[in-house]
Amino acid sequence: MDCIFCKIIKGEIPSYKIYEDEMTYAFLDIASDSYGHTLVIPKKHCVNVLDCEEEYLRVTIDTVQKISRHFVDNCGFEGVNILNASGQSAQQSVFHLHFHIIPRKSDDEIDIWALKDKKQLDLAEICEKLKI
């Protein structure tokens, strides 16, 4: 398997580790696009939320919460954005499940919400098509 995140977990590629436990690994995103941008991944390979085993997904989300709380409670941040892309059409670029944690401060000038223009959508019709 030629997965960059699996190689990071194995120590074949260096990383800036923020946290590790038996099932998850968290490290700084080398994109360096914002201070503290962290990726959280399960240690067992899965492509995204659609194929991840329930136990690994649950533990990965628990780790996302633990790190997010740490950033706010201990590191001086006021909040976090938590992002995930699952599938190529959703702009997933590394096909190993990962969640981005973007630590935030009021004055950081990051605008994470690119979709701002309201569309004329029939929400009742959409709800009927999508509800479970």
Tab-separated table of C-alpha atoms in Angstrom, residues 48-129:
chain	number	residue	atom	x	y	z
A	48	ASN	CA	-12.986	7.759	4.506
A	49	VAL	CA	-16.055	7.881	6.791
A	50	LEU	CA	-17.984	5.738	4.322
A	51	ASP	CA	-15.862	2.612	4.793
A	52	CYS	CA	-14.358	3.091	8.267
A	53	GLU	CA	-15.215	0.463	10.861
A	54	GLU	CA	-17.555	1.915	13.479
A	55	GLU	CA	-15.127	1.390	16.374
A	56	TYR	CA	-12.285	3.190	14.582
A	57	LEU	CA	-14.546	6.030	13.505
A	58	ARG	CA	-15.841	6.482	17.065
A	59	VAL	CA	-12.347	6.466	18.571
A	60	THR	CA	-11.073	8.857	15.893
A	61	ILE	CA	-13.882	11.316	16.665
A	62	ASP	CA	-13.113	10.961	20.390
A	63	THR	CA	-9.509	11.921	19.615
A	64	VAL	CA	-10.684	14.906	17.560
A	65	GLN	CA	-12.688	16.081	20.570
A	66	LYS	CA	-9.816	15.488	23.016
A	67	ILE	CA	-7.372	17.514	20.919
A	68	SER	CA	-9.942	20.257	20.259
A	69	ARG	CA	-10.619	20.615	23.984
A	70	HIS	CA	-6.890	20.735	24.651
A	71	PHE	CA	-6.410	23.514	22.105
A	72	VAL	CA	-9.181	25.596	23.709
A	73	ASP	CA	-8.550	24.746	27.379
A	74	ASN	CA	-4.746	24.767	27.393
A	75	CYS	CA	-3.390	26.479	24.292
A	76	GLY	CA	-5.164	29.830	24.161
A	77	PHE	CA	-7.557	29.171	21.281
A	78	GLU	CA	-11.204	30.215	21.413
A	79	GLY	CA	-12.660	27.515	19.171
A	80	VAL	CA	-11.925	25.078	16.364
A	81	ASN	CA	-13.142	24.168	12.908
A	82	ILE	CA	-13.353	20.433	12.282
A	83	LEU	CA	-13.366	19.468	8.617
A	84	ASN	CA	-13.520	16.215	6.678
A	85	ALA	CA	-13.715	15.417	2.990
A	86	SER	CA	-14.985	11.941	2.111
A	87	GLY	CA	-14.636	11.050	-1.553
A	88	GLN	CA	-12.954	12.562	-4.555
A	89	SER	CA	-15.991	14.706	-5.409
A	90	ALA	CA	-15.784	16.179	-1.886
A	91	GLN	CA	-12.162	17.169	-2.620
A	92	GLN	CA	-10.565	14.424	-0.526
A	93	SER	CA	-6.901	14.495	-1.528
A	94	VAL	CA	-5.367	11.774	0.666
A	95	PHE	CA	-7.412	8.597	0.628
A	96	HIS	CA	-6.920	7.644	4.268
A	97	LEU	CA	-9.633	8.910	6.620
A	98	HIS	CA	-8.586	12.155	8.281
A	99	PHE	CA	-10.140	15.035	10.123
A	100	HIS	CA	-8.673	18.523	10.061
A	101	ILE	CA	-8.707	20.533	13.272
A	102	ILE	CA	-8.174	24.235	12.639
A	103	PRO	CA	-7.621	26.025	15.972
A	104	ARG	CA	-9.264	29.461	15.923
A	105	LYS	CA	-9.007	32.880	17.515
A	106	SER	CA	-11.369	35.786	16.869
A	107	ASP	CA	-8.693	37.842	15.130
A	108	ASP	CA	-7.051	35.101	13.025
A	109	GLU	CA	-8.565	36.375	9.737
A	110	ILE	CA	-9.350	32.841	8.523
A	111	ASP	CA	-12.576	32.553	6.516
A	112	ILE	CA	-13.321	28.856	6.409
A	113	TRP	CA	-16.775	29.152	4.815
A	114	ALA	CA	-16.328	29.517	1.081
A	115	LEU	CA	-20.012	28.854	0.316
A	116	LYS	CA	-21.765	32.076	1.238
A	117	ASP	CA	-24.193	32.707	-1.609
A	118	LYS	CA	-27.672	31.504	-0.761
A	119	LYS	CA	-29.278	29.376	-3.449
A	120	GLN	CA	-32.990	29.166	-4.210
A	121	LEU	CA	-33.634	25.611	-3.021
A	122	ASP	CA	-36.866	23.820	-2.182
A	123	LEU	CA	-35.902	22.509	1.267
A	124	ALA	CA	-39.114	20.483	1.684
A	125	GLU	CA	-38.452	18.636	-1.584
A	126	ILE	CA	-34.809	18.054	-0.668
A	127	CYS	CA	-35.813	16.783	2.755
A	128	GLU	CA	-38.206	14.242	1.203
A	129	LYS	CA	-35.461	12.917	-1.079
